PDB file of C-alpha atoms in Angstrom:
ATOM      1  CA  ASP A  21     140.278  30.720   3.621  1.00 89.00           C
ATOM      2  CA  ILE A  22     141.538  33.933   1.901  1.00 95.00           C
ATOM      3  CA  GLN A  23     138.029  36.071   1.190  1.00 97.00           C
ATOM      4  CA  MET A  24     137.755  38.356  -2.054  1.00 98.00           C
ATOM      5  CA  THR A  25     135.393  40.854  -2.318  1.00 98.00           C
ATOM      6  CA  GLN A  26     134.656  43.233  -5.352  1.00 98.00           C
ATOM      7  CA  SER A  27     133.176  46.431  -6.033  1.00 97.00           C
ATOM      8  CA  PRO A  28     130.863  47.310  -7.189  1.00 97.00           C
ATOM      9  CA  SER A  29     128.175  44.262  -7.969  1.00 98.00           C
ATOM     10  CA  THR A  30     127.320  46.678 -10.410  1.00 98.00           C
ATOM     11  CA  LEU A  31     128.323  49.012 -12.714  1.00 97.00           C
ATOM     12  CA  SER A  32     126.589  50.674 -15.888  1.00 97.00           C
ATOM     13  CA  ALA A  33     129.098  52.804 -18.145  1.00 97.00           C
ATOM     14  CA  SER A  34     128.735  53.571 -21.716  1.00 96.00           C
ATOM     15  CA  VAL A  35     130.693  52.700 -24.478  1.00 96.00           C
ATOM     16  CA  GLY A  36     133.828  54.447 -24.468  1.00 97.00           C
ATOM     17  CA  ASP A  37     133.839  54.815 -20.896  1.00 97.00           C
ATOM     18  CA  ARG A  38     136.881  54.627 -18.594  1.00 98.00           C
ATOM     19  CA  VAL A  39     135.790  51.987 -15.643  1.00 98.00           C
ATOM     20  CA  THR A  40     137.381  50.933 -12.982  1.00 98.00           C
ATOM     21  CA  ILE A  41     136.764  47.697 -10.958  1.00 98.00           C
ATOM     22  CA  THR A  42     138.338  46.866  -7.097  1.00 98.00           C
ATOM     23  CA  CYS A  43     139.005  43.496  -5.583  1.00 98.00           C
ATOM     24  CA  ARG A  44     139.741  42.787  -1.996  1.00 98.00           C
ATOM     25  CA  ALA A  45     141.682  40.048  -0.263  1.00 98.00           C
ATOM     26  CA  SER A  46     141.754  39.254   3.405  1.00 98.00           C
ATOM     27  CA  GLN A  47     144.849  38.802   3.385  1.00 97.00           C
ATOM     28  CA  SER A  48     148.256  39.416   1.802  1.00 97.00           C
ATOM     29  CA  ILE A  49     148.080  37.818  -1.416  1.00 97.00           C
ATOM     30  CA  SER A  50     150.778  39.114  -3.393  1.00 96.00           C
ATOM     31  CA  SER A  51     150.652  39.347  -6.832  1.00 96.00           C
ATOM     32  CA  TRP A  52     148.850  35.976  -7.137  1.00 96.00           C
ATOM     33  CA  LEU A  53     145.423  37.175  -8.232  1.00 97.00           C
ATOM     34  CA  ALA A  54     143.124  36.820 -11.978  1.00 98.00           C
ATOM     35  CA  TRP A  55     141.135  38.769 -13.437  1.00 98.00           C
ATOM     36  CA  TYR A  56     138.292  36.794 -15.887  1.00 98.00           C
ATOM     37  CA  GLN A  57     135.219  37.828 -18.032  1.00 98.00           C
ATOM     38  CA  GLN A  58     132.292  36.132 -18.567  1.00 98.00           C
ATOM     39  CA  LYS A  59     129.305  36.192 -20.580  1.00 98.00           C
ATOM     40  CA  PRO A  60     125.884  35.031 -19.956  1.00 97.00           C
ATOM     41  CA  GLY A  61     125.843  30.379 -20.925  1.00 96.00           C
ATOM     42  CA  LYS A  62     129.922  31.043 -21.527  1.00 98.00           C
ATOM     43  CA  ALA A  63     132.461  29.900 -19.186  1.00 98.00           C
ATOM     44  CA  PRO A  64     134.548  32.316 -18.027  1.00 98.00           C
ATOM     45  CA  LYS A  65     137.913  33.820 -20.307  1.00 98.00           C
ATOM     46  CA  LEU A  66     141.777  34.805 -18.342  1.00 98.00           C
ATOM     47  CA  LEU A  67     141.982  38.166 -19.044  1.00 98.00           C
ATOM     48  CA  ILE A  68     144.752  39.178 -16.324  1.00 98.00           C
ATOM     49  CA  TYR A  69     147.237  37.029 -13.970  1.00 97.00           C
ATOM     50  CA  LYS A  70     149.670  37.534 -11.713  1.00 96.00           C
ATOM     51  CA  ALA A  71     147.599  41.243 -11.031  1.00 97.00           C
ATOM     52  CA  SER A  72     148.604  42.469 -14.093  1.00 98.00           C
ATOM     53  CA  SER A  73     149.835  40.458 -16.756  1.00 97.00           C
ATOM     54  CA  LEU A  74     147.866  40.599 -19.740  1.00 98.00           C
ATOM     55  CA  GLU A  75     146.496  36.955 -21.493  1.00 97.00           C
ATOM     56  CA  SER A  76     147.739  36.420 -24.803  1.00 96.00           C
ATOM     57  CA  GLY A  77     144.955  37.847 -27.265  1.00 97.00           C
ATOM     58  CA  VAL A  78     143.281  39.676 -24.758  1.00 98.00           C
ATOM     59  CA  PRO A  79     142.892  43.540 -25.703  1.00 98.00           C
ATOM     60  CA  SER A  80     145.523  45.966 -24.382  1.00 98.00           C
ATOM     61  CA  ARG A  81     142.100  48.378 -23.203  1.00 98.00           C
ATOM     62  CA  PHE A  82     142.620  45.554 -20.525  1.00 98.00           C
ATOM     63  CA  SER A  83     144.971  46.208 -17.707  1.00 98.00           C
ATOM     64  CA  GLY A  84     145.746  45.284 -13.815  1.00 98.00           C
ATOM     65  CA  SER A  85     147.101  46.518 -11.389  1.00 98.00           C
ATOM     66  CA  GLY A  86     147.936  46.086  -7.343  1.00 98.00           C
ATOM     67  CA  SER A  87     149.449  43.922  -5.194  1.00 98.00           C
ATOM     68  CA  GLY A  88     148.770  42.433  -1.243  1.00 98.00           C
ATOM     69  CA  THR A  89     145.926  43.171  -0.260  1.00 98.00           C
ATOM     70  CA  GLU A  90     143.613  45.419  -3.564  1.00 98.00           C
ATOM     71  CA  PHE A  91     143.966  45.058  -6.974  1.00 98.00           C
ATOM     72  CA  THR A  92     142.061  46.966  -9.914  1.00 98.00           C
ATOM     73  CA  LEU A  93     140.986  45.853 -13.348  1.00 98.00           C
ATOM     74  CA  THR A  94     140.644  48.923 -15.695  1.00 98.00           C
ATOM     75  CA  ILE A  95     138.997  49.094 -19.269  1.00 98.00           C
ATOM     76  CA  SER A  96     139.932  51.840 -20.724  1.00 96.00           C
ATOM     77  CA  SER A  97     137.686  52.837 -23.460  1.00 96.00           C
ATOM     78  CA  LEU A  98     134.436  50.238 -23.069  1.00 97.00           C
ATOM     79  CA  GLN A  99     133.631  49.197 -26.300  1.00 97.00           C
ATOM     80  CA  PRO A 100     129.940  46.929 -26.987  1.00 95.00           C
ATOM     81  CA  ASP A 101     132.021  43.211 -26.254  1.00 96.00           C
ATOM     82  CA  ASP A 102     132.573  44.222 -23.145  1.00 97.00           C
ATOM     83  CA  PHE A 103     129.649  44.094 -21.247  1.00 94.00           C
ATOM     84  CA  ALA A 104     129.607  41.278 -18.769  1.00 97.00           C
ATOM     85  CA  THR A 105     130.112  39.726 -15.951  1.00 98.00           C
ATOM     86  CA  TYR A 106     133.699  40.134 -14.364  1.00 98.00           C
ATOM     87  CA  TYR A 107     135.845  37.939 -11.560  1.00 98.00           C
ATOM     88  CA  CYS A 108     138.471  38.352  -9.652  1.00 98.00           C
ATOM     89  CA  GLN A 109     140.255  35.239  -8.445  1.00 98.00           C
ATOM     90  CA  GLN A 110     143.606  34.506  -5.728  1.00 97.00           C
ATOM     91  CA  TYR A 111     145.356  31.832  -6.042  1.00 96.00           C
ATOM     92  CA  ASN A 112     147.691  32.171  -3.411  1.00 94.00           C
ATOM     93  CA  ASP A 113     146.720  29.485  -1.423  1.00 91.00           C
ATOM     94  CA  PHE A 114     144.765  26.488  -2.707  1.00 90.00           C
ATOM     95  CA  SER A 115     140.890  27.854  -1.762  1.00 92.00           C
ATOM     96  CA  HIS A 116     141.593  29.276  -5.459  1.00 96.00           C
ATOM     97  CA  THR A 117     139.391  32.362  -3.816  1.00 97.00           C
ATOM     98  CA  PHE A 118     136.941  33.968  -6.778  1.00 98.00           C
ATOM     99  CA  GLY A 119     135.087  37.654  -6.488  1.00 98.00           C
ATOM    100  CA  GLN A 120     131.217  37.656  -6.119  1.00 98.00           C
ATOM    101  CA  GLY A 121     131.112  39.308  -9.142  1.00 98.00           C
ATOM    102  CA  THR A 122     130.512  42.766 -10.767  1.00 98.00           C
ATOM    103  CA  LYS A 123     127.913  43.171 -13.183  1.00 98.00           C
ATOM    104  CA  LEU A 124     128.417  46.178 -16.145  1.00 98.00           C
ATOM    105  CA  GLU A 125     126.266  46.875 -17.855  1.00 97.00           C
ATOM    106  CA  ILE A 126     125.107  49.402 -20.840  1.00 90.00           C
ATOM    107  CA  LYS A 127     124.195  52.989 -19.323  1.00 90.00           C
TER     108      LYS A 127
ATOM    109  CA  GLN B   7     144.359  25.440 -29.612  1.00 95.00           C
ATOM    110  CA  VAL B   8     143.126  23.515 -26.124  1.00 97.00           C
ATOM    111  CA  GLN B   9     140.074  21.993 -26.006  1.00 98.00           C
ATOM    112  CA  LEU B  10     138.311  20.889 -22.782  1.00 98.00           C
ATOM    113  CA  VAL B  11     135.301  19.040 -23.726  1.00 98.00           C
ATOM    114  CA  GLU B  12     132.902  17.962 -20.658  1.00 98.00           C
ATOM    115  CA  SER B  13     130.768  14.989 -20.177  1.00 98.00           C
ATOM    116  CA  GLY B  14     128.847  13.178 -17.615  1.00 98.00           C
ATOM    117  CA  GLY B  15     126.405  15.713 -15.959  1.00 98.00           C
ATOM    118  CA  GLY B  16     122.856  14.930 -15.572  1.00 98.00           C
ATOM    119  CA  VAL B  17     119.310  14.787 -13.226  1.00 98.00           C
ATOM    120  CA  VAL B  18     120.364  13.122 -10.007  1.00 98.00           C
ATOM    121  CA  GLN B  19     118.472  11.940  -6.715  1.00 98.00           C
ATOM    122  CA  PRO B  20     120.421  13.233  -3.064  1.00 98.00           C
ATOM    123  CA  GLY B  21     122.271  10.710  -1.658  1.00 98.00           C
ATOM    124  CA  GLY B  22     122.984  10.136  -5.201  1.00 98.00           C
ATOM    125  CA  SER B  23     126.178   9.970  -7.475  1.00 98.00           C
ATOM    126  CA  LEU B  24     127.968  11.168 -10.329  1.00 98.00           C
ATOM    127  CA  ARG B  25     131.180  10.981 -12.526  1.00 98.00           C
ATOM    128  CA  LEU B  26     131.437  13.271 -15.004  1.00 98.00           C
ATOM    129  CA  SER B  27     135.003  13.556 -17.589  1.00 98.00           C
ATOM    130  CA  CYS B  28     137.258  16.588 -19.283  1.00 98.00           C
ATOM    131  CA  ALA B  29     138.531  14.639 -22.338  1.00 98.00           C
ATOM    132  CA  ALA B  30     142.217  17.228 -23.254  1.00 98.00           C
ATOM    133  CA  SER B  31     143.551  17.985 -26.209  1.00 98.00           C
ATOM    134  CA  GLY B  32     145.822  20.396 -28.193  1.00 97.00           C
ATOM    135  CA  PHE B  33     148.348  20.977 -24.961  1.00 96.00           C
ATOM    136  CA  THR B  34     150.509  18.350 -23.055  1.00 95.00           C
ATOM    137  CA  PHE B  35     147.913  17.732 -20.949  1.00 95.00           C
ATOM    138  CA  SER B  36     150.152  16.081 -18.299  1.00 94.00           C
ATOM    139  CA  ILE B  37     152.346  18.295 -17.118  1.00 93.00           C
ATOM    140  CA  TYR B  38     149.639  20.409 -16.721  1.00 93.00           C
ATOM    141  CA  GLY B  39     147.753  20.463 -13.257  1.00 94.00           C
ATOM    142  CA  ILE B  40     143.610  20.385 -14.623  1.00 96.00           C
ATOM    143  CA  HIS B  41     140.639  21.750 -12.026  1.00 97.00           C
ATOM    144  CA  TRP B  42     137.029  21.172 -11.816  1.00 98.00           C
ATOM    145  CA  VAL B  43     135.299  25.183 -11.103  1.00 98.00           C
ATOM    146  CA  ARG B  44     131.684  25.135 -10.624  1.00 98.00           C
ATOM    147  CA  GLN B  45     129.082  27.321 -11.029  1.00 98.00           C
ATOM    148  CA  ALA B  46     125.346  26.896  -9.306  1.00 98.00           C
ATOM    149  CA  PRO B  47     122.293  28.728 -11.566  1.00 97.00           C
ATOM    150  CA  GLY B  48     122.773  32.580 -11.187  1.00 97.00           C
ATOM    151  CA  LYS B  49     125.951  32.333  -9.070  1.00 98.00           C
ATOM    152  CA  GLY B  50     128.911  33.120  -8.549  1.00 98.00           C
ATOM    153  CA  LEU B  51     132.185  30.790  -9.441  1.00 98.00           C
ATOM    154  CA  GLU B  52     133.295  28.279  -6.847  1.00 98.00           C
ATOM    155  CA  TRP B  53     136.176  26.470  -6.727  1.00 97.00           C
ATOM    156  CA  VAL B  54     136.256  22.487  -6.826  1.00 98.00           C
ATOM    157  CA  ALA B  55     139.642  20.485  -7.066  1.00 97.00           C
ATOM    158  CA  LEU B  56     142.813  20.414  -8.617  1.00 96.00           C
ATOM    159  CA  ILE B  57     145.325  17.701  -9.237  1.00 95.00           C
ATOM    160  CA  ARG B  58     148.707  17.995 -10.269  1.00 93.00           C
ATOM    161  CA  TYR B  59     150.089  16.977 -13.050  1.00 92.00           C
ATOM    162  CA  ASP B  60     151.114  13.522 -12.058  1.00 90.00           C
ATOM    163  CA  GLY B  61     148.211  12.556 -10.150  1.00 92.00           C
ATOM    164  CA  ASN B  62     150.046  12.488  -6.945  1.00 93.00           C
ATOM    165  CA  ASN B  63     148.347  15.452  -5.334  1.00 93.00           C
ATOM    166  CA  LYS B  64     144.734  16.447  -5.508  1.00 96.00           C
ATOM    167  CA  TYR B  65     143.462  19.325  -3.280  1.00 95.00           C
ATOM    168  CA  TYR B  66     139.518  19.929  -2.622  1.00 97.00           C
ATOM    169  CA  ALA B  67     137.372  22.795  -1.150  1.00 97.00           C
ATOM    170  CA  ASP B  68     136.068  22.235   2.304  1.00 97.00           C
ATOM    171  CA  SER B  69     132.098  21.782  -0.044  1.00 97.00           C
ATOM    172  CA  VAL B  70     133.010  18.525  -0.768  1.00 98.00           C
ATOM    173  CA  LYS B  71     136.043  17.325   1.139  1.00 98.00           C
ATOM    174  CA  GLY B  72     135.167  13.523   1.401  1.00 98.00           C
ATOM    175  CA  ARG B  73     132.249  12.924  -0.991  1.00 98.00           C
ATOM    176  CA  PHE B  74     134.430  14.079  -4.641  1.00 98.00           C
ATOM    177  CA  THR B  75     137.245  12.336  -5.664  1.00 98.00           C
ATOM    178  CA  ILE B  76     139.486  14.204  -8.954  1.00 98.00           C
ATOM    179  CA  SER B  77     142.009  11.402 -10.723  1.00 98.00           C
ATOM    180  CA  ARG B  78     143.199  12.154 -14.270  1.00 98.00           C
ATOM    181  CA  ASP B  79     144.553   9.431 -17.592  1.00 97.00           C
ATOM    182  CA  ASN B  80     147.394  11.144 -18.944  1.00 97.00           C
ATOM    183  CA  SER B  81     147.397   8.314 -21.236  1.00 97.00           C
ATOM    184  CA  LYS B  82     143.859   8.842 -22.725  1.00 98.00           C
ATOM    185  CA  ASN B  83     144.175  12.884 -21.694  1.00 98.00           C
ATOM    186  CA  THR B  84     141.266  12.130 -19.286  1.00 98.00           C
ATOM    187  CA  LEU B  85     140.333  14.174 -15.819  1.00 98.00           C
ATOM    188  CA  TYR B  86     137.653  12.554 -13.959  1.00 98.00           C
ATOM    189  CA  LEU B  87     135.574  14.014 -10.725  1.00 98.00           C
ATOM    190  CA  GLN B  88     133.589  11.031  -9.503  1.00 98.00           C
ATOM    191  CA  MET B  89     130.596  13.095  -6.990  1.00 98.00           C
ATOM    192  CA  ASN B  90     128.941  10.807  -4.272  1.00 98.00           C
ATOM    193  CA  SER B  91     126.762  11.850  -1.581  1.00 98.00           C
ATOM    194  CA  LEU B  92     125.273  14.707  -3.352  1.00 98.00           C
ATOM    195  CA  ARG B  93     123.284  16.962  -2.025  1.00 98.00           C
ATOM    196  CA  ALA B  94     121.008  19.592  -3.930  1.00 98.00           C
ATOM    197  CA  GLU B  95     123.553  22.478  -3.574  1.00 98.00           C
ATOM    198  CA  ASP B  96     125.847  20.673  -5.554  1.00 98.00           C
ATOM    199  CA  THR B  97     123.223  21.695  -8.247  1.00 98.00           C
ATOM    200  CA  ALA B  98     125.804  23.212 -10.680  1.00 98.00           C
ATOM    201  CA  VAL B  99     128.471  23.368 -14.146  1.00 98.00           C
ATOM    202  CA  TYR B 100     130.767  21.542 -13.903  1.00 98.00           C
ATOM    203  CA  TYR B 101     133.800  23.276 -15.666  1.00 98.00           C
ATOM    204  CA  CYS B 102     137.129  21.395 -15.660  1.00 98.00           C
ATOM    205  CA  ALA B 103     140.131  24.769 -16.329  1.00 98.00           C
ATOM    206  CA  LYS B 104     143.894  23.916 -17.455  1.00 97.00           C
ATOM    207  CA  GLY B 105     145.836  25.447 -14.503  1.00 95.00           C
ATOM    208  CA  CYS B 106     148.591  28.564 -15.753  1.00 91.00           C
ATOM    209  CA  CYS B 107     150.958  31.250 -14.368  1.00 78.00           C
ATOM    210  CA  SER B 108     151.387  29.002 -10.891  1.00 76.00           C
ATOM    211  CA  SER B 109     152.283  30.416  -7.683  1.00 71.00           C
ATOM    212  CA  PHE B 110     153.499  28.056  -5.199  1.00 75.00           C
ATOM    213  CA  SER B 111     149.982  26.739  -3.900  1.00 81.00           C
ATOM    214  CA  GLY B 112     147.773  27.546  -6.661  1.00 87.00           C
ATOM    215  CA  ASP B 113     147.185  28.735 -10.426  1.00 92.00           C
ATOM    216  CA  ALA B 114     145.292  30.973 -11.827  1.00 96.00           C
ATOM    217  CA  PHE B 115     142.945  29.458 -15.421  1.00 97.00           C
ATOM    218  CA  ASP B 116     143.558  30.047 -18.971  1.00 97.00           C
ATOM    219  CA  SER B 117     141.796  27.145 -21.037  1.00 98.00           C
ATOM    220  CA  TRP B 118     138.095  25.901 -20.069  1.00 98.00           C
ATOM    221  CA  GLY B 119     134.867  23.748 -21.092  1.00 98.00           C
ATOM    222  CA  GLN B 120     131.868  24.539 -21.835  1.00 98.00           C
ATOM    223  CA  GLY B 121     130.675  23.212 -18.857  1.00 98.00           C
ATOM    224  CA  THR B 122     128.642  20.208 -17.886  1.00 98.00           C
ATOM    225  CA  MET B 123     125.480  20.555 -15.837  1.00 98.00           C
ATOM    226  CA  VAL B 124     124.131  18.361 -12.561  1.00 98.00           C
ATOM    227  CA  SER B 125     121.321  18.930 -10.765  1.00 98.00           C
ATOM    228  CA  VAL B 126     120.380  17.174  -7.790  1.00 98.00           C
ATOM    229  CA  SER B 127     117.150  16.768  -6.778  1.00 97.00           C
ATOM    230  CA  SER B 128     113.976  14.461  -6.023  1.00 93.00           C
TER     231      SER B 128
END
């Protein structure tokens, strides 16, 4: 199975900061990567699909990039609503592996 | 708007069985692959199973293969997960999720239910 590794596991930042989360795949997944945001007690929400396509209704401060084995999620200017846990997920094969998550905390 | 509503969770003893349901509305259920994804308490997300739009192709995580069965009834817009031989490590919130943005093999998930809790404990 394809392994997905996110970094960092925890990120402390302030409102207005630009933040980047990295996701690495154990083998090439082309651009078959999605990013999700999850808040406590809630279901995940799709932010980005196919590595860089913004899901409808998601603010433009979120962006994704990368291909092959290395990917990034960037939030250009953090808003109070953005403090949550973020997951990457590959869908290059049927294992649909998720990264372990990155918790974005208020500094 | 898309709505997915899971039900059927509860407390079950190790070795027991449970059947989860996911009622869908707000989209043409019969043309989408639908997934189960779970999350153990305080842990990350784990994909469990996929059933293609027509029910003819099903895929499972290795951790549940041979114990869980995914199925769907397109006439009722409902997805199911039959869980047998349950173990403590199956304890989790189980979400159904609608596939989108497909690759040749897999999906991203653009809509999720609220989840149903399954606890396996003696």
